[in-house]
């Protein structure tokens, strides 16, 4: 696929030394079993943060922000969901990670990713797109190297002080935080002449109050693909969620009639208002499902990636 090393903003923090790392089958002593099985450990929970990566091949040295959520479960399993996009190439990169962890000693935590799958989609240059696949062993080692260092939990903050910098995460206490996927049918795309077009939708509600979305769909008749990139903010009050998109960029490409193609551009205010109206209403999270009962009487459902 593509090579990546992870460049991070450097902080500083003391912590706990990781004593074993492995890609593939866990090393002996790393399995979450016996006395090493975590119970009410301060590391248990969901954690969220961001990092800047400057060596994606598709981004030519530009910083790409990855929004990251990962979970350490009491049964010793670990999973992660990391995603980001480059505004220049419009490439969206996703990572789905699985691993194990444990605390076999009072002064150490053992952590390793055992499965990392990555995909690249939405690139303006379609030759850059890559379907979900296991990362190379070399890239997997880089990911696991990031886990090596000192781990510490202070209040709601997790710090991992690694050789190339410190990773900072905050504990997720809100069910809305995470990445969500779903699909809606739209019948008002100009190139589709009233036909329903299924939009595959993926968006992230981040711990820091930012919101990012990537919605795309193709009309089989015209061949046109609609591509939306969205940025916004969200917040919670005592009895409501406040959500609004602040930027929506639209692109149409791949049309059989090239005159229907449209370069990326900000949507007009009236269309932006329609997008925001879809967010108005009651938001409810039940397990791994998000339901939005909109102000116009529709219900939109999304599934949590993590």
Coordinates of N, CA and C in Angstrom, one line a residue, residues 71-198:
X71 N -9.5 1.7 22.4 CA -10.1 1.1 23.7 C -9.3 0.0 24.2
X72 N -9.0 0.1 25.5 CA -8.4 -1.0 26.3 C -9.5 -1.6 27.1
X73 N -9.8 -2.9 26.8 CA -10.9 -3.5 27.6 C -10.4 -4.3 28.7
X74 N -11.2 -4.6 29.7 CA -10.8 -5.3 30.9 C -10.4 -6.7 30.6
X75 N -10.9 -7.3 29.5 CA -10.5 -8.7 29.2 C -9.2 -8.8 28.5
X76 N -8.4 -7.7 28.4 CA -7.1 -7.7 27.8 C -7.0 -7.5 26.3
X77 N -8.2 -7.2 25.7 CA -8.2 -6.9 24.2 C -8.0 -5.4 24.0
X78 N -7.7 -5.0 22.8 CA -7.4 -3.6 22.5 C -7.9 -3.4 21.0
X79 N -8.5 -2.3 20.8 CA -8.9 -2.0 19.4 C -8.8 -0.5 19.1
X80 N -8.6 -0.2 17.9 CA -8.4 1.2 17.5 C -9.1 1.6 16.2
X81 N -9.4 2.8 16.1 CA -10.0 3.4 14.8 C -9.4 4.7 14.6
X82 N -8.6 4.8 13.6 CA -7.9 6.1 13.3 C -8.2 6.5 11.8
X83 N -8.5 7.8 11.6 CA -8.8 8.2 10.3 C -8.4 9.7 10.1
X84 N -8.2 10.1 8.8 CA -7.9 11.4 8.5 C -8.0 11.7 7.0
X85 N -7.9 13.0 6.6 CA -7.9 13.2 5.2 C -7.1 14.4 4.8
X86 N -6.6 14.4 3.6 CA -5.7 15.5 3.1 C -6.6 16.4 2.2
X87 N -6.8 17.7 2.5 CA -7.6 18.5 1.7 C -7.1 18.7 0.3
X88 N -5.8 18.6 0.0 CA -5.3 18.9 -1.3 C -5.6 17.7 -2.2
X89 N -5.3 16.5 -1.9 CA -5.6 15.3 -2.7 C -6.9 14.7 -2.5
X90 N -7.6 15.1 -1.4 CA -8.9 14.7 -0.9 C -8.8 13.2 -0.5
X91 N -7.7 12.6 -0.4 CA -7.5 11.2 0.1 C -8.0 11.1 1.5
X92 N -8.8 10.1 1.8 CA -9.2 9.7 3.1 C -8.5 8.4 3.5
X93 N -7.8 8.4 4.6 CA -7.0 7.3 5.1 C -7.7 6.7 6.4
X94 N -7.9 5.4 6.5 CA -8.5 4.8 7.7 C -7.6 3.7 8.1
X95 N -7.6 3.5 9.5 CA -6.9 2.4 10.1 C -7.9 1.7 11.1
X96 N -7.9 0.4 11.0 CA -8.7 -0.4 11.9 C -7.7 -1.4 12.6
X97 N -7.6 -1.3 13.9 CA -6.5 -1.9 14.7 C -7.1 -2.9 15.7
X98 N -6.4 -4.0 15.9 CA -6.8 -4.9 17.0 C -5.5 -5.4 17.7
X99 N -5.6 -5.6 19.0 CA -4.4 -6.0 19.7 C -4.7 -6.6 21.1
X100 N -3.6 -6.7 21.9 CA -3.8 -7.3 23.3 C -2.9 -6.4 24.2
X101 N -3.3 -6.4 25.5 CA -2.5 -5.7 26.5 C -2.7 -6.4 27.8
X102 N -1.8 -6.1 28.7 CA -1.9 -6.6 30.1 C -0.9 -6.0 31.0
X103 N -1.1 -6.2 32.3 CA -0.2 -5.6 33.3 C 0.3 -6.8 34.1
X104 N 1.3 -7.6 33.6 CA 1.7 -8.7 34.3 C 2.6 -8.4 35.5
X105 N 3.1 -7.1 35.6 CA 3.9 -6.7 36.7 C 3.4 -5.3 37.2
X106 N 3.7 -5.0 38.4 CA 3.1 -3.7 38.9 C 3.7 -2.5 38.2
X107 N 4.9 -2.7 37.6 CA 5.6 -1.5 37.0 C 5.7 -1.6 35.5
X108 N 4.8 -2.4 34.9 CA 4.9 -2.5 33.4 C 3.6 -2.8 32.8
X109 N 3.4 -2.4 31.6 CA 2.3 -2.7 30.8 C 2.7 -3.3 29.5
X110 N 2.2 -4.4 29.1 CA 2.5 -5.1 27.8 C 1.5 -4.8 26.8
X111 N 1.9 -4.3 25.6 CA 0.9 -3.8 24.6 C 1.4 -4.2 23.2
X112 N 0.5 -4.7 22.4 CA 0.9 -5.0 21.0 C -0.3 -5.0 20.1
X113 N -0.2 -4.4 18.9 CA -1.2 -4.5 17.9 C -0.9 -5.8 17.2
X114 N -2.0 -6.7 17.0 CA -1.8 -7.9 16.3 C -2.5 -7.9 15.0
X115 N -3.3 -6.9 14.7 CA -3.9 -6.8 13.3 C -4.1 -5.3 13.1
X116 N -3.6 -4.9 11.9 CA -3.7 -3.5 11.5 C -4.1 -3.5 10.0
X117 N -5.3 -3.0 9.7 CA -5.8 -2.9 8.3 C -6.0 -1.4 8.0
X118 N -5.6 -1.1 6.8 CA -5.6 0.3 6.3 C -6.2 0.4 4.9
X119 N -6.9 1.5 4.7 CA -7.5 1.8 3.4 C -7.3 3.2 3.0
X120 N -7.4 3.5 1.7 CA -7.2 4.8 1.2 C -8.3 5.0 0.1
X121 N -9.1 6.0 0.3 CA -10.3 6.2 -0.7 C -10.5 7.7 -0.9
X122 N -11.3 8.0 -1.9 CA -11.7 9.4 -2.1 C -10.7 10.3 -2.8
X123 N -9.6 9.7 -3.2 CA -8.5 10.6 -3.8 C -9.0 11.1 -5.1
X124 N -8.7 12.4 -5.4 CA -9.0 13.0 -6.7 C -8.3 12.2 -7.8
X125 N -7.1 11.8 -7.6 CA -6.4 10.9 -8.5 C -6.7 9.5 -8.0
X126 N -7.6 8.8 -8.7 CA -8.1 7.5 -8.3 C -7.0 6.4 -8.2
X127 N -5.9 6.7 -8.9 CA -4.9 5.7 -8.8 C -4.2 5.6 -7.5
X128 N -4.5 6.6 -6.6 CA -4.0 6.6 -5.3 C -4.8 5.7 -4.3
X129 N -6.1 5.5 -4.7 CA -7.0 4.7 -3.8 C -6.4 3.3 -3.6
X130 N -6.7 2.8 -2.4 CA -6.2 1.5 -2.1 C -7.3 0.8 -1.2
X131 N -7.8 -0.4 -1.5 CA -8.8 -1.0 -0.7 C -8.2 -1.4 0.7
X132 N -9.1 -1.7 1.7 CA -8.6 -2.1 3.0 C -7.8 -3.4 2.8
X133 N -6.6 -3.4 3.5 CA -5.7 -4.5 3.5 C -4.8 -4.4 4.7
X134 N -4.2 -5.6 5.0 CA -3.3 -5.6 6.1 C -2.0 -4.7 5.8
X135 N -1.6 -4.0 6.7 CA -0.3 -3.2 6.5 C 0.8 -4.1 6.4
X136 N 1.9 -3.6 5.8 CA 3.1 -4.5 5.7 C 3.7 -4.7 7.1
X137 N 4.5 -5.8 7.2 CA 5.2 -6.0 8.5 C 6.0 -4.9 9.0
X138 N 6.7 -4.2 8.0 CA 7.5 -3.1 8.4 C 6.7 -1.9 9.0
X139 N 5.6 -1.6 8.4 CA 4.7 -0.6 8.9 C 4.1 -1.0 10.3
X140 N 3.8 -2.3 10.4 CA 3.3 -2.7 11.6 C 4.3 -2.6 12.8
X141 N 5.5 -2.8 12.5 CA 6.6 -2.6 13.5 C 6.7 -1.2 13.9
X142 N 6.5 -0.2 13.0 CA 6.5 1.2 13.3 C 5.3 1.5 14.3
X143 N 4.2 1.0 14.0 CA 3.0 1.2 14.9 C 3.3 0.7 16.3
X144 N 3.9 -0.5 16.3 CA 4.2 -1.1 17.7 C 5.3 -0.4 18.4
X145 N 6.3 0.1 17.6 CA 7.3 0.9 18.2 C 6.8 2.1 19.0
X146 N 5.7 2.7 18.4 CA 5.1 3.8 19.1 C 4.5 3.5 20.5
X147 N 4.2 2.3 20.7 CA 3.6 1.9 22.0 C 4.7 1.7 23.0
X148 N 6.0 1.6 22.5 CA 7.1 1.4 23.5 C 7.5 2.7 24.1
X149 N 7.6 2.6 25.4 CA 7.9 3.8 26.2 C 7.2 3.8 27.6
X150 N 7.0 5.0 28.1 CA 6.4 5.1 29.4 C 4.9 5.5 29.3
X151 N 4.1 4.8 30.0 CA 2.6 5.1 30.0 C 2.3 5.6 31.4
X152 N 1.4 6.6 31.4 CA 0.9 7.1 32.7 C -0.5 7.7 32.5
X153 N -1.3 7.4 33.5 CA -2.6 8.0 33.5 C -2.7 8.9 34.7
X154 N -3.0 10.2 34.4 CA -3.2 11.2 35.4 C -4.6 11.8 35.2
X155 N -5.5 11.5 36.1 CA -6.9 12.0 35.9 C -7.5 11.4 34.7
X156 N -7.9 12.2 33.8 CA -8.5 11.8 32.5 C -7.5 11.8 31.3
X157 N -6.2 11.9 31.6 CA -5.2 12.0 30.6 C -4.3 10.8 30.6
X158 N -4.0 10.3 29.4 CA -3.1 9.2 29.2 C -1.9 9.8 28.3
X159 N -0.7 9.5 28.8 CA 0.5 9.9 28.1 C 1.3 8.7 27.8
X160 N 1.8 8.6 26.5 CA 2.7 7.5 26.1 C 4.0 8.2 25.7
X161 N 5.0 8.2 26.5 CA 6.3 8.9 26.2 C 7.2 7.9 25.4
X162 N 7.2 8.0 24.1 CA 8.0 7.1 23.3 C 9.3 7.7 22.8
X163 N 10.1 7.0 22.1 CA 11.4 7.5 21.7 C 11.3 8.7 20.8
X164 N 10.3 8.8 20.0 CA 10.2 9.9 19.0 C 9.1 10.9 19.4
X165 N 8.7 11.0 20.7 CA 7.8 12.0 21.1 C 6.8 11.4 22.1
X166 N 5.9 12.2 22.6 CA 4.9 11.7 23.5 C 3.5 11.8 22.9
X167 N 2.7 10.8 23.0 CA 1.4 10.7 22.5 C 0.4 11.1 23.6
X168 N -0.5 12.0 23.4 CA -1.4 12.4 24.4 C -2.9 12.1 24.1
X169 N -3.6 11.5 25.0 CA -5.0 11.1 24.8 C -5.8 11.5 26.1
X170 N -7.1 11.7 25.9 CA -8.0 11.9 27.0 C -9.0 10.8 27.0
X171 N -9.5 10.5 28.2 CA -10.5 9.5 28.4 C -11.8 9.9 27.8
X172 N -12.4 9.0 27.1 CA -13.7 9.3 26.5 C -14.8 8.9 27.5
X173 N -15.6 10.0 27.9 CA -16.7 9.7 28.8 C -18.0 9.9 28.1
X174 N -18.0 10.3 26.9 CA -19.2 10.7 26.1 C -19.5 9.7 25.0
X175 N -20.7 9.1 25.0 CA -21.1 8.1 24.0 C -21.0 8.6 22.6
X176 N -21.2 9.9 22.4 CA -21.2 10.5 21.0 C -19.8 10.5 20.4
X177 N -18.7 10.5 21.2 CA -17.4 10.6 20.6 C -17.1 9.3 19.9
X178 N -16.5 9.4 18.7 CA -16.1 8.2 17.9 C -16.4 8.5 16.4
X179 N -16.2 7.4 15.6 CA -16.5 7.5 14.2 C -17.8 6.7 13.9
X180 N -18.6 7.2 13.0 CA -19.9 6.7 12.7 C -20.0 6.5 11.2
X181 N -20.7 5.4 10.8 CA -20.9 5.2 9.4 C -22.4 4.8 9.1
X182 N -22.8 5.2 7.9 CA -24.2 4.9 7.5 C -24.4 5.2 6.1
X183 N -25.7 5.1 5.7 CA -26.0 5.4 4.3 C -27.4 6.0 4.2
X184 N -27.5 7.0 3.3 CA -28.8 7.7 3.1 C -29.0 7.8 1.6
X185 N -30.3 7.8 1.2 CA -30.7 8.0 -0.2 C -31.0 9.5 -0.4
X186 N -30.5 10.1 -1.5 CA -30.8 11.5 -1.8 C -31.3 11.5 -3.3
X187 N -32.3 12.3 -3.5 CA -32.9 12.4 -4.8 C -32.9 13.7 -5.5
X188 N -32.0 14.6 -5.0 CA -31.9 16.0 -5.5 C -30.6 16.3 -6.0
X189 N -29.8 15.3 -6.4 CA -28.5 15.6 -7.1 C -28.8 16.0 -8.5
X190 N -28.3 17.1 -9.0 CA -28.6 17.6 -10.3 C -28.3 16.6 -11.4
X191 N -27.2 15.9 -11.3 CA -26.8 14.9 -12.4 C -27.7 13.7 -12.4
X192 N -28.5 13.4 -11.4 CA -29.2 12.2 -11.3 C -30.7 12.3 -11.8
X193 N -31.1 13.5 -12.1 CA -32.5 13.8 -12.6 C -33.6 13.1 -11.7
X194 N -33.4 13.3 -10.4 CA -34.5 12.8 -9.5 C -34.3 11.4 -9.1
X195 N -33.3 10.7 -9.6 CA -33.1 9.3 -9.2 C -32.5 9.3 -7.8
X196 N -32.8 8.2 -7.0 CA -32.1 8.0 -5.7 C -30.7 7.7 -5.9
X197 N -29.8 8.3 -5.2 CA -28.4 8.0 -5.1 C -28.0 7.7 -3.7
X198 N -27.4 6.6 -3.4 CA -27.0 6.2 -2.1 C -25.7 6.8 -1.7

